[in-house]
């Protein structure tokens, strides 16, 4: 399917970065949700109510992401981009590991942890080296990570690019995402309804589109399955 496709969308979630040592939101013992206070940080109210702890928590996550390395799953996804004429990677991840693995055509649906943004004047800037004071250098407003919080809209242009690509593609590969978070979960459905094949890569298929007509389940980790998928689609010349 992949070899014959001229248009491919890869749709990725936190599971792709699990093998780089970054916690997913819902799965595993180190899931981010276990602490009741921390679980309120990804909302505008929860974040504001717990500054500076919420700010420092995000600064710590940004540093952890910067210190992590892309794994074979990220690298295989970048390789698909090089093989396919019309390609888009739509990610829910905020860790920047896809870019660092070489992916270029990327839509970040949930923003990223590379920069901070001011609540008041919207100015973006690099994380301060010592994140003691979350105040905007320009206007004195409160700084936050440049990610999309719950209760906030996804960036409209990112969502539109993702939807367009899903409706146009021959194959959509969903990898390491629980597909629980709206509106991201509509992408595989959108692609499938428009006639695309859907390949689902996950360690746990709960909540995914059932296998069947043009829907394939590949159970395993992203770091294991993705390189094998690429090697099978485009065997190295002998
Ligand atoms: P999720 O935590 O809800 O789901 C992760 C999915 O990955 C699950 O379906 C799980 O079964 C699967 N998984 C776990 N390990 C895997 C592996 N090694 N290989 C393949 N699959 C694996 O995450 P989500 O669906 O991406 O969405 C939740 C939100 O969490 C997103 O909005 C995202 O912004 C945010 N988030 C991002 C990061 C990151 O950037 N690394 C980390 C945590 C959460
Ligand atoms: Zn400002």
GROMACS .gro file of C-alpha atoms and ligand atoms in nm:
model
  283
    1UNK     CA    1   0.000   0.000   0.000
    2UNK     CA    2   0.272   0.240   0.101
    3UNK     CA    3   0.494   0.169  -0.199
    4UNK     CA    4   0.210   0.235  -0.443
    5UNK     CA    5   0.088   0.552  -0.271
    6UNK     CA    6   0.170   0.889  -0.420
    7UNK     CA    7   0.011   1.078  -0.132
    8UNK     CA    8   0.068   0.981   0.231
    9UNK     CA    9  -0.029   1.130   0.566
   10UNK     CA   10   0.139   1.013   0.885
   11UNK     CA   11  -0.060   1.103   1.194
   12UNK     CA   12   0.144   1.068   1.513
   13UNK     CA   13   0.089   1.088   1.887
   14UNK     CA   14   0.276   1.061   2.213
   15UNK     CA   15   0.343   0.686   2.164
   16UNK     CA   16   0.603   0.765   1.896
   17UNK     CA   17   0.814   0.942   2.158
   18UNK     CA   18   0.767   0.680   2.433
   19UNK     CA   19   1.082   0.497   2.319
   20UNK     CA   20   1.273   0.825   2.345
   21UNK     CA   21   1.188   0.823   2.715
   22UNK     CA   22   0.908   1.085   2.706
   23UNK     CA   23   0.595   0.999   2.902
   24UNK     CA   24   0.263   0.969   2.723
   25UNK     CA   25  -0.043   1.132   2.877
   26UNK     CA   26  -0.253   0.827   2.944
   27UNK     CA   27  -0.046   0.514   2.929
   28UNK     CA   28   0.222   0.367   3.149
   29UNK     CA   29   0.318   0.411   3.511
   30UNK     CA   30   0.493   0.740   3.441
   31UNK     CA   31   0.188   0.893   3.274
   32UNK     CA   32   0.160   1.268   3.322
   33UNK     CA   33  -0.191   1.251   3.465
   34UNK     CA   34  -0.114   1.082   3.795
   35UNK     CA   35  -0.067   1.402   3.997
   36UNK     CA   36  -0.400   1.584   4.048
   37UNK     CA   37  -0.241   1.930   4.051
   38UNK     CA   38  -0.024   1.865   3.747
   39UNK     CA   39  -0.327   1.738   3.557
   40UNK     CA   40  -0.476   2.091   3.572
   41UNK     CA   41  -0.169   2.262   3.421
   42UNK     CA   42  -0.265   2.209   3.054
   43UNK     CA   43  -0.564   2.442   3.092
   44UNK     CA   44  -0.552   2.824   3.097
   45UNK     CA   45  -0.711   2.836   3.445
   46UNK     CA   46  -0.505   2.557   3.597
   47UNK     CA   47  -0.187   2.697   3.450
   48UNK     CA   48  -0.249   3.051   3.583
   49UNK     CA   49  -0.361   2.926   3.923
   50UNK     CA   50  -0.040   2.734   3.985
   51UNK     CA   51   0.231   2.968   3.850
   52UNK     CA   52   0.524   2.940   3.910
   53UNK     CA   53   0.499   2.561   3.959
   54UNK     CA   54   0.308   2.509   3.631
   55UNK     CA   55   0.560   2.727   3.446
   56UNK     CA   56   0.851   2.537   3.598
   57UNK     CA   57   0.685   2.205   3.514
   58UNK     CA   58   0.663   2.304   3.147
   59UNK     CA   59   1.020   2.438   3.152
   60UNK     CA   60   1.125   2.098   3.287
   61UNK     CA   61   0.930   1.919   3.012
   62UNK     CA   62   1.086   2.146   2.749
   63UNK     CA   63   1.431   2.062   2.883
   64UNK     CA   64   1.351   1.689   2.895
   65UNK     CA   65   1.233   1.703   2.533
   66UNK     CA   66   1.545   1.893   2.426
   67UNK     CA   67   1.763   1.634   2.600
   68UNK     CA   68   1.581   1.338   2.441
   69UNK     CA   69   1.687   1.190   2.108
   70UNK     CA   70   1.468   1.084   1.815
   71UNK     CA   71   1.422   0.705   1.800
   72UNK     CA   72   1.400   0.469   1.497
   73UNK     CA   73   1.025   0.541   1.471
   74UNK     CA   74   1.082   0.915   1.415
   75UNK     CA   75   1.364   0.838   1.172
   76UNK     CA   76   1.151   0.594   0.967
   77UNK     CA   77   0.874   0.856   0.940
   78UNK     CA   78   1.126   1.108   0.803
   79UNK     CA   79   1.234   0.843   0.554
   80UNK     CA   80   0.876   0.800   0.425
   81UNK     CA   81   0.869   1.175   0.354
   82UNK     CA   82   1.175   1.139   0.133
   83UNK     CA   83   1.013   0.855  -0.066
   84UNK     CA   84   0.666   0.995  -0.129
   85UNK     CA   85   0.591   1.291  -0.359
   86UNK     CA   86   0.294   1.427  -0.164
   87UNK     CA   87   0.351   1.388   0.208
   88UNK     CA   88   0.235   1.548   0.531
   89UNK     CA   89   0.315   1.458   0.890
   90UNK     CA   90   0.041   1.565   1.128
   91UNK     CA   91   0.156   1.536   1.487
   92UNK     CA   92  -0.004   1.590   1.825
   93UNK     CA   93   0.339   1.589   1.986
   94UNK     CA   94   0.495   1.904   2.123
   95UNK     CA   95   0.846   1.768   2.178
   96UNK     CA   96   1.003   1.865   1.842
   97UNK     CA   97   1.158   1.518   1.793
   98UNK     CA   98   1.009   1.478   1.444
   99UNK     CA   99   1.190   1.791   1.323
  100UNK     CA  100   1.512   1.673   1.482
  101UNK     CA  101   1.474   1.335   1.304
  102UNK     CA  102   1.463   1.518   0.969
  103UNK     CA  103   1.090   1.560   0.906
  104UNK     CA  104   1.020   1.885   0.720
  105UNK     CA  105   0.658   1.879   0.609
  106UNK     CA  106   0.508   1.883   0.958
  107UNK     CA  107   0.188   2.022   1.103
  108UNK     CA  108   0.198   2.054   1.482
  109UNK     CA  109  -0.166   2.041   1.587
  110UNK     CA  110  -0.090   2.110   1.953
  111UNK     CA  111   0.192   2.361   1.921
  112UNK     CA  112   0.540   2.295   2.056
  113UNK     CA  113   0.763   2.324   2.361
  114UNK     CA  114   1.045   2.499   2.176
  115UNK     CA  115   0.922   2.846   2.262
  116UNK     CA  116   0.723   3.042   2.514
  117UNK     CA  117   0.436   3.274   2.433
  118UNK     CA  118   0.294   3.573   2.620
  119UNK     CA  119  -0.069   3.543   2.736
  120UNK     CA  120  -0.116   3.917   2.680
  121UNK     CA  121   0.081   4.030   2.374
  122UNK     CA  122   0.130   3.688   2.206
  123UNK     CA  123   0.506   3.748   2.159
  124UNK     CA  124   0.702   3.426   2.119
  125UNK     CA  125   1.049   3.385   2.263
  126UNK     CA  126   1.303   3.120   2.356
  127UNK     CA  127   1.282   2.965   2.702
  128UNK     CA  128   1.486   3.171   2.947
  129UNK     CA  129   1.788   2.982   3.071
  130UNK     CA  130   1.686   3.026   3.434
  131UNK     CA  131   1.307   3.004   3.430
  132UNK     CA  132   1.254   3.180   3.762
  133UNK     CA  133   1.031   3.460   3.641
  134UNK     CA  134   0.758   3.385   3.387
  135UNK     CA  135   0.716   3.748   3.278
  136UNK     CA  136   0.718   3.876   2.921
  137UNK     CA  137   1.021   4.098   2.846
  138UNK     CA  138   0.806   4.310   2.616
  139UNK     CA  139   0.488   4.379   2.815
  140UNK     CA  140   0.530   4.215   3.155
  141UNK     CA  141   0.246   3.970   3.086
  142UNK     CA  142   0.245   3.609   3.200
  143UNK     CA  143   0.445   3.366   2.988
  144UNK     CA  144   0.328   3.018   2.895
  145UNK     CA  145   0.454   2.739   2.673
  146UNK     CA  146   0.357   2.772   2.306
  147UNK     CA  147   0.132   2.466   2.326
  148UNK     CA  148  -0.243   2.434   2.284
  149UNK     CA  149  -0.407   2.389   2.623
  150UNK     CA  150  -0.728   2.196   2.677
  151UNK     CA  151  -1.022   2.439   2.644
  152UNK     CA  152  -0.835   2.616   2.363
  153UNK     CA  153  -0.897   2.593   1.990
  154UNK     CA  154  -0.650   2.420   1.766
  155UNK     CA  155  -0.474   2.655   1.524
  156UNK     CA  156  -0.723   2.682   1.235
  157UNK     CA  157  -0.462   2.681   0.959
  158UNK     CA  158  -0.295   2.367   1.098
  159UNK     CA  159  -0.629   2.189   1.123
  160UNK     CA  160  -0.724   2.286   0.770
  161UNK     CA  161  -0.394   2.163   0.625
  162UNK     CA  162  -0.435   1.835   0.815
  163UNK     CA  163  -0.791   1.783   0.693
  164UNK     CA  164  -0.705   1.868   0.331
  165UNK     CA  165  -0.416   1.622   0.332
  166UNK     CA  166  -0.627   1.348   0.494
  167UNK     CA  167  -0.897   1.385   0.230
  168UNK     CA  168  -0.643   1.371  -0.052
  169UNK     CA  169  -0.411   1.090   0.060
  170UNK     CA  170  -0.391   0.730  -0.062
  171UNK     CA  171  -0.260   0.600   0.271
  172UNK     CA  172  -0.285   0.736   0.622
  173UNK     CA  173  -0.053   0.586   0.883
  174UNK     CA  174  -0.174   0.648   1.239
  175UNK     CA  175   0.108   0.579   1.484
  176UNK     CA  176   0.128   0.599   1.862
  177UNK     CA  177  -0.193   0.788   1.916
  178UNK     CA  178  -0.488   0.681   2.128
  179UNK     CA  179  -0.726   0.864   1.892
  180UNK     CA  180  -0.927   0.983   2.191
  181UNK     CA  181  -0.865   1.352   2.154
  182UNK     CA  182  -1.108   1.538   1.932
  183UNK     CA  183  -1.075   1.672   1.665
  184UNK     CA  184  -0.762   1.478   1.586
  185UNK     CA  185  -0.945   1.150   1.601
  186UNK     CA  186  -1.150   1.241   1.295
  187UNK     CA  187  -0.846   1.234   1.061
  188UNK     CA  188  -0.827   0.856   1.006
  189UNK     CA  189  -1.206   0.849   0.952
  190UNK     CA  190  -1.184   1.137   0.707
  191UNK     CA  191  -0.910   0.967   0.507
  192UNK     CA  192  -1.087   0.631   0.508
  193UNK     CA  193  -1.420   0.779   0.398
  194UNK     CA  194  -1.240   0.951   0.111
  195UNK     CA  195  -1.108   0.613  -0.006
  196UNK     CA  196  -0.764   0.594   0.158
  197UNK     CA  197  -0.618   0.290   0.329
  198UNK     CA  198  -0.546   0.331   0.700
  199UNK     CA  199  -0.251   0.161   0.870
  200UNK     CA  200  -0.265   0.172   1.249
  201UNK     CA  201   0.054   0.121   1.450
  202UNK     CA  202   0.011   0.094   1.825
  203UNK     CA  203   0.094  -0.132   2.117
  204UNK     CA  204  -0.275  -0.134   2.213
  205UNK     CA  205  -0.558  -0.116   1.958
  206UNK     CA  206  -0.829  -0.018   2.210
  207UNK     CA  207  -1.049   0.255   2.064
  208UNK     CA  208  -0.901   0.232   1.714
  209UNK     CA  209  -1.091   0.181   1.392
  210UNK     CA  210  -1.153  -0.197   1.367
  211UNK     CA  211  -0.948  -0.384   1.106
  212UNK     CA  212  -1.127  -0.459   0.782
  213UNK     CA  213  -1.169  -0.310   0.441
  214UNK     CA  214  -0.861  -0.090   0.385
  215UNK     CA  215  -0.786  -0.085   0.761
  216UNK     CA  216  -0.476  -0.271   0.883
  217UNK     CA  217  -0.364  -0.314   1.243
  218UNK     CA  218   0.011  -0.343   1.306
  219UNK     CA  219   0.050  -0.420   1.675
  220UNK     CA  220   0.389  -0.326   1.818
  221UNK     CA  221   0.601  -0.031   1.914
  222UNK     CA  222   0.662   0.256   1.674
  223UNK     CA  223   1.038   0.209   1.702
  224UNK     CA  224   1.007  -0.152   1.592
  225UNK     CA  225   0.720  -0.145   1.340
  226UNK     CA  226   0.798   0.179   1.150
  227UNK     CA  227   1.152   0.086   1.034
  228UNK     CA  228   1.026  -0.258   0.927
  229UNK     CA  229   0.738  -0.097   0.737
  230UNK     CA  230   0.980   0.129   0.548
  231UNK     CA  231   1.219  -0.161   0.477
  232UNK     CA  232   0.934  -0.372   0.339
  233UNK     CA  233   0.794  -0.090   0.124
  234UNK     CA  234   1.130   0.014  -0.022
  235UNK     CA  235   1.377  -0.274   0.008
  236UNK     CA  236   1.738  -0.168  -0.022
  237UNK     CA  237   1.877  -0.248  -0.368
  238UNK     CA  238   2.092  -0.562  -0.361
  239LIG     P1  239  -0.190   0.942   2.450
  239LIG     O1  240  -0.095   0.947   2.564
  239LIG     O2  241  -0.333   0.962   2.472
  239LIG     O3  242  -0.174   0.801   2.376
  239LIG     C1  243  -0.053   0.744   2.345
  239LIG     C2  244  -0.078   0.624   2.257
  239LIG     O4  245   0.048   0.566   2.222
  239LIG     C3  246  -0.161   0.512   2.319
  239LIG     O5  247  -0.258   0.469   2.227
  239LIG     C4  248  -0.060   0.402   2.349
  239LIG     O6  249  -0.117   0.273   2.337
  239LIG     C5  250   0.041   0.425   2.239
  239LIG     N1  251   0.178   0.383   2.267
  239LIG     C6  252   0.246   0.385   2.384
  239LIG     N2  253   0.373   0.346   2.365
  239LIG     C7  254   0.387   0.320   2.232
  239LIG     C8  255   0.494   0.278   2.150
  239LIG     N3  256   0.618   0.255   2.200
  239LIG     N4  257   0.473   0.262   2.018
  239LIG     C9  258   0.350   0.284   1.964
  239LIG     N5  259   0.243   0.324   2.036
  239LIG    C10  260   0.262   0.343   2.169
  239LIG     O7  261  -0.133   1.046   2.347
  239LIG     P2  262  -0.196   1.115   2.220
  239LIG     O8  263  -0.303   1.031   2.161
  239LIG     O9  264  -0.084   1.155   2.137
  239LIG    O10  265  -0.267   1.248   2.269
  239LIG    C11  266  -0.260   1.306   2.394
  239LIG    C12  267  -0.201   1.445   2.401
  239LIG    O11  268  -0.082   1.438   2.473
  239LIG    C13  269  -0.166   1.515   2.278
  239LIG    O12  270  -0.241   1.629   2.277
  239LIG    C14  271  -0.018   1.558   2.290
  239LIG    O13  272  -0.007   1.695   2.261
  239LIG    C15  273   0.014   1.536   2.431
  239LIG     N6  274   0.144   1.479   2.466
  239LIG    C16  275   0.255   1.498   2.391
  239LIG    C17  276   0.377   1.438   2.427
  239LIG    C18  277   0.499   1.460   2.342
  239LIG    O14  278   0.508   1.559   2.270
  239LIG     N7  279   0.596   1.369   2.345
  239LIG    C19  280   0.384   1.359   2.540
  239LIG    C20  281   0.268   1.343   2.616
  239LIG    C21  282   0.149   1.403   2.578
  240LIG    ZN1  283   0.388   4.023   2.637
   0.00000   0.00000   0.00000
